[in-house]
mmCIF file of C-alpha atoms in Angstrom:
data_model
loop_
_atom_site.group_PDB
_atom_site.id
_atom_site.type_symbol
_atom_site.label_atom_id
_atom_site.label_comp_id
_atom_site.label_asym_id
_atom_site.label_seq_id
_atom_site.Cartn_x
_atom_site.Cartn_y
_atom_site.Cartn_z
ATOM 1 C CA UNK A 88 0.000 0.000 0.000
ATOM 2 C CA UNK A 89 1.219 3.496 -0.831
ATOM 3 C CA UNK A 90 2.600 5.658 1.947
ATOM 4 C CA UNK A 91 4.213 9.112 1.815
ATOM 5 C CA UNK A 92 7.582 7.473 2.494
ATOM 6 C CA UNK A 93 7.749 5.612 -0.794
ATOM 7 C CA UNK A 94 6.438 8.503 -2.884
ATOM 8 C CA UNK A 95 8.926 9.427 -5.574
ATOM 9 C CA UNK A 96 8.770 13.108 -6.538
ATOM 10 C CA UNK A 97 10.278 14.283 -9.812
ATOM 11 C CA UNK A 98 10.382 17.724 -11.386
ATOM 12 C CA UNK A 99 10.314 18.778 -15.016
ATOM 13 C CA UNK A 100 11.207 22.226 -16.297
ATOM 14 C CA UNK A 101 8.619 23.904 -18.493
ATOM 15 C CA UNK A 102 8.530 27.246 -20.308
ATOM 16 C CA UNK A 103 5.338 29.303 -20.160
ATOM 17 C CA UNK A 104 4.819 32.519 -22.229
ATOM 18 C CA UNK A 105 4.335 35.603 -20.049
ATOM 19 C CA UNK A 106 2.845 38.709 -21.700
ATOM 20 C CA UNK A 107 3.654 42.122 -20.212
ATOM 21 C CA UNK A 108 0.580 44.340 -20.147
ATOM 22 C CA UNK A 109 2.563 47.584 -20.306
ATOM 23 C CA UNK A 110 5.748 48.963 -21.882
ATOM 24 C CA UNK A 111 6.582 47.487 -25.286
ATOM 25 C CA UNK A 112 4.327 44.452 -24.927
ATOM 26 C CA UNK A 113 7.144 41.964 -25.532
ATOM 27 C CA UNK A 114 6.606 38.332 -24.576
ATOM 28 C CA UNK A 115 9.066 36.467 -22.367
ATOM 29 C CA UNK A 116 9.382 32.867 -21.207
ATOM 30 C CA UNK A 117 8.702 32.132 -17.575
ATOM 31 C CA UNK A 118 10.462 28.936 -16.491
ATOM 32 C CA UNK A 119 8.656 26.859 -13.907
ATOM 33 C CA UNK A 120 9.062 23.412 -12.428
ATOM 34 C CA UNK A 121 6.230 20.931 -12.937
ATOM 35 C CA UNK A 122 5.863 18.458 -10.070
ATOM 36 C CA UNK A 123 5.663 14.842 -11.219
ATOM 37 C CA UNK A 124 4.870 11.890 -8.968
ATOM 38 C CA UNK A 125 6.395 8.629 -10.142
ATOM 39 C CA UNK A 126 5.104 5.089 -9.561
ATOM 40 C CA UNK A 127 7.797 3.019 -7.831
ATOM 41 C CA UNK A 128 6.685 -0.116 -9.685
ATOM 42 C CA UNK A 129 6.604 0.972 -13.323
ATOM 43 C CA UNK A 130 8.065 4.536 -13.310
ATOM 44 C CA UNK A 131 4.904 6.029 -14.840
ATOM 45 C CA UNK A 132 4.509 9.672 -13.764
ATOM 46 C CA UNK A 133 1.475 11.736 -12.717
ATOM 47 C CA UNK A 134 0.888 15.379 -11.906
ATOM 48 C CA UNK A 135 -1.045 14.741 -8.671
ATOM 49 C CA UNK A 136 -0.828 12.305 -5.771
ATOM 50 C CA UNK A 137 -4.508 11.438 -6.254
ATOM 51 C CA UNK A 138 -4.050 10.212 -9.824
ATOM 52 C CA UNK A 139 -0.918 8.327 -8.761
ATOM 53 C CA UNK A 140 -2.879 6.541 -6.035
ATOM 54 C CA UNK A 141 -5.575 5.521 -8.525
ATOM 55 C CA UNK A 142 -2.873 4.170 -10.842
ATOM 56 C CA UNK A 143 -1.226 2.158 -8.054
ATOM 57 C CA UNK A 144 -4.407 0.137 -7.677
ATOM 58 C CA UNK A 145 -3.660 -1.400 -11.085
ATOM 59 C CA UNK A 146 -0.633 -3.059 -9.487
ATOM 60 C CA UNK A 147 -2.246 -4.014 -6.176
ATOM 61 C CA UNK A 148 -5.413 -5.320 -7.813
ATOM 62 C CA UNK A 149 -7.556 -3.246 -5.439
ATOM 63 C CA UNK A 150 -10.986 -2.455 -6.906
ATOM 64 C CA UNK A 151 -13.137 -0.931 -4.149
ATOM 65 C CA UNK A 152 -16.002 0.316 -6.334
ATOM 66 C CA UNK A 153 -18.562 -2.315 -7.405
ATOM 67 C CA UNK A 154 -21.389 -2.037 -9.932
ATOM 68 C CA UNK A 155 -24.734 -2.937 -8.343
ATOM 69 C CA UNK A 156 -26.122 -4.097 -11.690
ATOM 70 C CA UNK A 157 -23.564 -6.732 -12.725
ATOM 71 C CA UNK A 158 -20.973 -6.977 -9.935
ATOM 72 C CA UNK A 159 -18.027 -5.653 -11.967
ATOM 73 C CA UNK A 160 -15.417 -3.895 -9.844
ATOM 74 C CA UNK A 161 -13.394 -0.768 -10.587
ATOM 75 C CA UNK A 162 -10.432 1.126 -9.176
ATOM 76 C CA UNK A 163 -12.189 4.511 -9.200
ATOM 77 C CA UNK A 164 -15.682 6.022 -8.988
ATOM 78 C CA UNK A 165 -15.103 7.676 -12.345
ATOM 79 C CA UNK A 166 -14.507 4.311 -14.024
ATOM 80 C CA UNK A 167 -17.594 2.880 -12.310
ATOM 81 C CA UNK A 168 -19.724 5.812 -13.468
ATOM 82 C CA UNK A 169 -18.527 5.385 -17.064
ATOM 83 C CA UNK A 170 -19.240 1.638 -16.888
ATOM 84 C CA UNK A 171 -22.817 2.194 -15.647
ATOM 85 C CA UNK A 172 -23.529 4.671 -18.413
ATOM 86 C CA UNK A 173 -21.934 2.456 -21.068
ATOM 87 C CA UNK A 174 -23.518 -0.887 -20.227
ATOM 88 C CA UNK A 175 -26.622 -0.306 -18.107
ATOM 89 C CA UNK A 176 -28.282 2.990 -18.996
ATOM 90 C CA UNK A 177 -27.787 2.741 -22.754
ATOM 91 C CA UNK A 178 -26.960 6.457 -22.928
ATOM 92 C CA UNK A 179 -24.412 7.296 -25.647
ATOM 93 C CA UNK A 180 -24.740 11.045 -26.226
ATOM 94 C CA UNK A 181 -21.597 11.510 -28.343
ATOM 95 C CA UNK A 182 -22.069 10.355 -31.958
ATOM 96 C CA UNK A 183 -19.563 9.957 -34.764
ATOM 97 C CA UNK A 184 -20.519 12.051 -37.815
ATOM 98 C CA UNK A 185 -18.926 9.484 -40.105
ATOM 99 C CA UNK A 186 -20.747 6.314 -39.025
ATOM 100 C CA UNK A 187 -23.237 7.552 -36.357
ATOM 101 C CA UNK A 188 -21.816 5.178 -33.739
ATOM 102 C CA UNK A 189 -22.527 6.446 -30.212
ATOM 103 C CA UNK A 190 -20.103 6.795 -27.300
ATOM 104 C CA UNK A 191 -20.367 7.526 -23.599
ATOM 105 C CA UNK A 192 -17.635 10.166 -23.397
ATOM 106 C CA UNK A 193 -16.165 12.781 -25.714
ATOM 107 C CA UNK A 194 -12.768 11.144 -25.237
ATOM 108 C CA UNK A 195 -14.039 7.782 -26.511
ATOM 109 C CA UNK A 196 -15.520 9.489 -29.566
ATOM 110 C CA UNK A 197 -12.230 11.251 -30.261
ATOM 111 C CA UNK A 198 -10.338 7.954 -30.044
ATOM 112 C CA UNK A 199 -12.862 6.256 -32.339
ATOM 113 C CA UNK A 200 -12.595 8.968 -35.001
ATOM 114 C CA UNK A 201 -8.995 7.942 -35.576
ATOM 115 C CA UNK A 202 -10.358 4.767 -37.169
ATOM 116 C CA UNK A 203 -11.712 6.980 -39.967
ATOM 117 C CA UNK A 204 -8.911 9.551 -40.145
ATOM 118 C CA UNK A 205 -6.003 7.134 -39.717
ATOM 119 C CA UNK A 206 -4.430 9.628 -37.314
ATOM 120 C CA UNK A 207 -1.651 8.209 -35.122
ATOM 121 C CA UNK A 208 -0.592 11.025 -32.791
ATOM 122 C CA UNK A 209 1.451 8.924 -30.355
ATOM 123 C CA UNK A 210 4.989 8.187 -31.569
ATOM 124 C CA UNK A 211 7.716 6.088 -29.978
ATOM 125 C CA UNK A 212 10.831 8.179 -29.326
ATOM 126 C CA UNK A 213 13.028 5.089 -29.726
ATOM 127 C CA UNK A 214 11.966 3.696 -33.102
ATOM 128 C CA UNK A 215 9.487 6.225 -34.489
ATOM 129 C CA UNK A 216 6.560 3.812 -34.689
ATOM 130 C CA UNK A 217 3.211 5.603 -34.330
ATOM 131 C CA UNK A 218 0.006 4.581 -32.593
ATOM 132 C CA UNK A 219 -3.582 5.751 -32.535
ATOM 133 C CA UNK A 220 -3.954 5.282 -28.781
ATOM 134 C CA UNK A 221 -1.714 6.216 -25.875
ATOM 135 C CA UNK A 222 -2.206 2.827 -24.205
ATOM 136 C CA UNK A 223 -0.828 1.094 -27.309
ATOM 137 C CA UNK A 224 2.270 3.304 -27.164
ATOM 138 C CA UNK A 225 2.788 2.527 -23.458
ATOM 139 C CA UNK A 226 2.655 -1.227 -24.105
ATOM 140 C CA UNK A 227 5.001 -0.867 -27.089
ATOM 141 C CA UNK A 228 7.599 1.177 -25.190
ATOM 142 C CA UNK A 229 8.077 -1.683 -22.740
ATOM 143 C CA UNK A 230 9.768 -3.559 -25.590
ATOM 144 C CA UNK A 231 12.532 -0.930 -25.505
ATOM 145 C CA UNK A 232 12.675 -0.256 -21.769
ATOM 146 C CA UNK A 233 12.315 -3.859 -20.647
ATOM 147 C CA UNK A 234 9.847 -2.746 -17.953
ATOM 148 C CA UNK A 235 7.657 -5.649 -16.829
ATOM 149 C CA UNK A 236 5.499 -4.324 -13.977
ATOM 150 C CA UNK A 237 3.379 -7.453 -13.448
ATOM 151 C CA UNK A 238 5.146 -10.235 -11.515
ATOM 152 C CA UNK A 239 4.055 -13.762 -10.596
ATOM 153 C CA UNK A 240 4.128 -14.384 -6.826
ATOM 154 C CA UNK A 241 4.804 -18.095 -7.379
ATOM 155 C CA UNK A 242 7.909 -18.009 -9.566
ATOM 156 C CA UNK A 243 8.850 -14.334 -9.897
ATOM 157 C CA UNK A 244 8.461 -14.220 -13.663
ATOM 158 C CA UNK A 245 7.472 -10.755 -14.918
ATOM 159 C CA UNK A 246 5.253 -9.592 -17.753
ATOM 160 C CA UNK A 247 4.541 -6.397 -19.664
ATOM 161 C CA UNK A 248 0.748 -6.761 -19.405
ATOM 162 C CA UNK A 249 -1.646 -7.929 -16.703
ATOM 163 C CA UNK A 250 -3.384 -10.195 -19.212
ATOM 164 C CA UNK A 251 -0.137 -12.123 -19.845
ATOM 165 C CA UNK A 252 0.435 -12.567 -16.105
ATOM 166 C CA UNK A 253 -3.052 -13.974 -15.542
ATOM 167 C CA UNK A 254 -2.637 -16.394 -18.425
ATOM 168 C CA UNK A 255 0.722 -17.498 -16.990
ATOM 169 C CA UNK A 256 -0.784 -18.178 -13.541
ATOM 170 C CA UNK A 257 -2.786 -21.049 -15.033
ATOM 171 C CA UNK A 258 0.472 -23.031 -15.063
ATOM 172 C CA UNK A 259 0.648 -22.918 -11.265
ATOM 173 C CA UNK A 260 -3.033 -23.245 -10.370
ATOM 174 C CA UNK A 261 -3.892 -25.912 -12.954
ATOM 175 C CA UNK A 262 -7.195 -24.058 -13.274
ATOM 176 C CA UNK A 263 -8.512 -22.991 -16.636
ATOM 177 C CA UNK A 264 -8.986 -19.226 -16.356
ATOM 178 C CA UNK A 265 -10.139 -17.124 -19.271
ATOM 179 C CA UNK A 266 -8.984 -13.511 -19.040
ATOM 180 C CA UNK A 267 -10.345 -10.562 -20.969
ATOM 181 C CA UNK A 268 -7.590 -8.801 -22.928
ATOM 182 C CA UNK A 269 -9.466 -5.506 -22.710
ATOM 183 C CA UNK A 270 -9.844 -5.139 -18.936
ATOM 184 C CA UNK A 271 -8.076 -8.140 -17.375
ATOM 185 C CA UNK A 272 -11.218 -9.600 -15.780
ATOM 186 C CA UNK A 273 -11.096 -13.372 -15.162
ATOM 187 C CA UNK A 274 -13.916 -15.614 -16.354
ATOM 188 C CA UNK A 275 -14.500 -19.270 -15.493
ATOM 189 C CA UNK A 276 -15.383 -20.468 -19.003
ATOM 190 C CA UNK A 277 -14.884 -19.547 -22.645
ATOM 191 C CA UNK A 278 -18.638 -18.954 -23.029
ATOM 192 C CA UNK A 279 -18.616 -16.498 -20.110
ATOM 193 C CA UNK A 280 -15.636 -14.762 -21.696
ATOM 194 C CA UNK A 281 -17.488 -14.410 -25.004
ATOM 195 C CA UNK A 282 -20.497 -12.888 -23.241
ATOM 196 C CA UNK A 283 -18.211 -10.519 -21.327
ATOM 197 C CA UNK A 284 -16.272 -9.371 -24.413
ATOM 198 C CA UNK A 285 -19.539 -8.246 -26.022
ATOM 199 C CA UNK A 286 -19.781 -5.604 -23.275
ATOM 200 C CA UNK A 287 -16.607 -3.989 -24.635
ATOM 201 C CA UNK A 288 -17.719 -4.063 -28.282
ATOM 202 C CA UNK A 289 -21.013 -2.377 -27.415
ATOM 203 C CA UNK A 290 -22.950 -4.897 -29.506
ATOM 204 C CA UNK A 291 -26.595 -5.162 -28.413
ATOM 205 C CA UNK A 292 -28.089 -8.077 -30.303
ATOM 206 C CA UNK A 293 -30.961 -8.851 -27.903
ATOM 207 C CA UNK A 294 -34.035 -6.720 -28.665
ATOM 208 C CA UNK A 295 -37.205 -6.319 -26.626
ATOM 209 C CA UNK A 296 -40.276 -7.029 -28.798
ATOM 210 C CA UNK A 297 -42.435 -4.769 -26.635
ATOM 211 C CA UNK A 298 -40.509 -1.489 -26.665
ATOM 212 C CA UNK A 299 -37.581 -2.059 -29.021
ATOM 213 C CA UNK A 300 -34.893 -1.497 -26.426
ATOM 214 C CA UNK A 301 -31.716 -3.507 -27.027
ATOM 215 C CA UNK A 302 -29.444 -5.299 -24.564
ATOM 216 C CA UNK A 303 -25.940 -6.712 -24.589
ATOM 217 C CA UNK A 304 -26.786 -9.888 -22.678
ATOM 218 C CA UNK A 305 -29.756 -12.226 -23.031
ATOM 219 C CA UNK A 306 -30.226 -12.295 -19.260
ATOM 220 C CA UNK A 307 -30.549 -8.490 -19.210
ATOM 221 C CA UNK A 308 -33.311 -8.737 -21.812
ATOM 222 C CA UNK A 309 -35.042 -11.443 -19.767
ATOM 223 C CA UNK A 310 -35.012 -9.277 -16.638
ATOM 224 C CA UNK A 311 -36.196 -6.248 -18.626
ATOM 225 C CA UNK A 312 -39.113 -8.186 -20.179
ATOM 226 C CA UNK A 313 -40.594 -8.666 -16.714
ATOM 227 C CA UNK A 314 -41.287 -4.916 -16.628
ATOM 228 C CA UNK A 315 -43.824 -5.483 -19.409
ATOM 229 C CA UNK A 316 -45.207 -8.833 -18.261
ATOM 230 C CA UNK A 317 -45.300 -8.029 -14.551
ATOM 231 C CA UNK A 318 -43.870 -11.492 -13.882
ATOM 232 C CA UNK A 319 -42.434 -11.962 -10.394
ATOM 233 C CA UNK A 320 -41.277 -15.587 -10.180
ATOM 234 C CA UNK A 321 -39.256 -15.297 -6.957
ATOM 235 C CA UNK A 322 -41.373 -15.682 -3.812
ATOM 236 C CA UNK A 323 -40.100 -14.781 -0.351
ATOM 237 C CA UNK A 324 -39.582 -17.884 1.772
ATOM 238 C CA UNK A 325 -40.882 -16.062 4.842
ATOM 239 C CA UNK A 326 -43.917 -14.168 3.503
ATOM 240 C CA UNK A 327 -46.068 -13.980 0.368
ATOM 241 C CA UNK A 328 -44.225 -11.112 -1.297
ATOM 242 C CA UNK A 329 -42.862 -11.850 -4.801
ATOM 243 C CA UNK A 330 -40.011 -10.325 -6.829
ATOM 244 C CA UNK A 331 -38.886 -10.118 -10.436
ATOM 245 C CA UNK A 332 -35.278 -11.055 -9.652
ATOM 246 C CA UNK A 333 -33.514 -13.378 -7.262
ATOM 247 C CA UNK A 334 -31.307 -10.536 -6.051
ATOM 248 C CA UNK A 335 -34.337 -8.487 -4.978
ATOM 249 C CA UNK A 336 -35.692 -11.475 -3.059
ATOM 250 C CA UNK A 337 -32.368 -12.057 -1.290
ATOM 251 C CA UNK A 338 -32.202 -8.424 -0.156
ATOM 252 C CA UNK A 339 -35.827 -8.518 1.029
ATOM 253 C CA UNK A 340 -35.377 -11.732 3.030
ATOM 254 C CA UNK A 341 -32.751 -10.029 5.176
ATOM 255 C CA UNK A 342 -35.637 -8.095 6.754
ATOM 256 C CA UNK A 343 -36.859 -11.425 8.135
ATOM 257 C CA UNK A 344 -33.485 -12.952 9.020
ATOM 258 C CA UNK A 345 -31.882 -9.781 10.394
ATOM 259 C CA UNK A 346 -28.763 -10.440 8.312
ATOM 260 C CA UNK A 347 -26.627 -7.328 7.766
ATOM 261 C CA UNK A 348 -23.577 -8.494 5.821
ATOM 262 C CA UNK A 349 -22.187 -5.077 4.877
ATOM 263 C CA UNK A 350 -20.302 -3.152 7.571
ATOM 264 C CA UNK A 351 -18.742 0.311 7.522
ATOM 265 C CA UNK A 352 -14.988 0.187 8.148
ATOM 266 C CA UNK A 353 -15.091 3.652 9.703
ATOM 267 C CA UNK A 354 -17.765 3.251 12.385
ATOM 268 C CA UNK A 355 -18.828 -0.415 12.314
ATOM 269 C CA UNK A 356 -22.476 0.218 11.396
ATOM 270 C CA UNK A 357 -24.024 -2.677 9.407
ATOM 271 C CA UNK A 358 -26.492 -2.741 6.517
ATOM 272 C CA UNK A 359 -28.596 -5.223 4.541
ATOM 273 C CA UNK A 360 -27.500 -3.861 1.149
ATOM 274 C CA UNK A 361 -24.119 -2.803 -0.163
ATOM 275 C CA UNK A 362 -25.828 0.170 -1.808
ATOM 276 C CA UNK A 363 -27.051 1.459 1.547
ATOM 277 C CA UNK A 364 -23.529 1.058 2.921
ATOM 278 C CA UNK A 365 -22.119 3.136 0.062
ATOM 279 C CA UNK A 366 -24.624 5.910 0.756
ATOM 280 C CA UNK A 367 -23.628 5.784 4.424
ATOM 281 C CA UNK A 368 -19.930 6.001 3.494
ATOM 282 C CA UNK A 369 -20.757 9.275 1.793
ATOM 283 C CA UNK A 370 -20.885 10.833 5.259
ATOM 284 C CA UNK A 371 -17.268 9.841 5.793
ATOM 285 C CA UNK A 372 -15.847 10.360 2.278
ATOM 286 C CA UNK A 373 -18.103 13.174 0.995
ATOM 287 C CA UNK A 374 -18.447 11.319 -2.370
ATOM 288 C CA UNK A 375 -21.608 12.140 -4.354
ATOM 289 C CA UNK A 376 -23.836 9.063 -4.671
ATOM 290 C CA UNK A 377 -27.483 8.733 -5.683
ATOM 291 C CA UNK A 378 -29.572 6.099 -3.887
ATOM 292 C CA UNK A 379 -32.936 4.687 -4.987
ATOM 293 C CA UNK A 380 -35.431 4.826 -2.107
ATOM 294 C CA UNK A 381 -37.434 1.923 -3.542
ATOM 295 C CA UNK A 382 -34.776 -0.762 -3.975
ATOM 296 C CA UNK A 383 -31.588 0.648 -2.447
ATOM 297 C CA UNK A 384 -29.483 0.593 -5.619
ATOM 298 C CA UNK A 385 -26.784 3.261 -5.743
ATOM 299 C CA UNK A 386 -25.554 5.236 -8.729
ATOM 300 C CA UNK A 387 -22.586 7.542 -9.192
ATOM 301 C CA UNK A 388 -24.180 9.667 -11.915
ATOM 302 C CA UNK A 389 -27.496 11.506 -11.827
ATOM 303 C CA UNK A 390 -28.286 10.382 -15.389
ATOM 304 C CA UNK A 391 -28.053 6.695 -14.525
ATOM 305 C CA UNK A 392 -30.064 7.294 -11.351
ATOM 306 C CA UNK A 393 -32.864 9.125 -13.188
ATOM 307 C CA UNK A 394 -33.080 6.412 -15.819
ATOM 308 C CA UNK A 395 -33.289 3.742 -13.109
ATOM 309 C CA UNK A 396 -36.238 5.533 -11.471
ATOM 310 C CA UNK A 397 -38.222 5.286 -14.711
ATOM 311 C CA UNK A 398 -38.103 1.497 -14.378
ATOM 312 C CA UNK A 399 -39.993 1.699 -11.080
ATOM 313 C CA UNK A 400 -42.513 4.147 -12.534
ATOM 314 C CA UNK A 401 -43.242 1.793 -15.440
ATOM 315 C CA UNK A 402 -43.804 -1.081 -13.012
ATOM 316 C CA UNK A 403 -46.366 0.976 -11.108
ATOM 317 C CA UNK A 404 -48.345 1.909 -14.229
#
């Protein structure tokens, strides 16, 4: 875990134009020193301690932010918010003028447009090879530098990418693990991997016959269809209340059993839902979270939260 003692601080000289408002109006260069914080594992540098700390989680494997919809975990709230908007709300407000493909963020659209323009703005200083994406350049540069930041705890062998390390670990565990090359997530079967990869491509091949909405996974379509049919196949084992999903039933049954599996590390208070715990943590961390009063689900963006509320309104109609 990062501590101030192992923080490596670098500086880089920069020249900034300074315009004099009086006299002859000549421009001069003001030399400053830009503070850079370097990762002690891979030498990558950042301008702030906060962004360095987020980066360090890629080495430690820590992913404290979990999606309530699918269980995927992320190293930062920003990544979680982007994930929710990309895969669960269906909102893609930024559209490519060339092919009309939609994207969650302006940055993703800008990266995509390079497919059409052929632009490769990131060049390797060692060999001159150019790349469309910064991440591709970073991976490539490790060929020259020999940096292999991902090490196997069993044998000490190092790798340039997390995906290669996870694939290597199969040798020691004798377990067949299927890792996603895009995000490094481990899946238990090739079929699960195929379903997961579709989430990255954005393909939504499962269409609702009632309203035309499309979904990435068949199970998401099945759950959505129950909004139209009103089907609630999961009955509480303690009372007569029924639910449209098994997860909703599990959360409800904790009212009867008194089970509170989610505890706050700060004050020890326990909760029946992880979403309620995250809202409670807001008092300690001051992070902005939006909680649904009807089911307890928590969202990091107001857009995703507002869309979720429409689902409840449709059920009540």
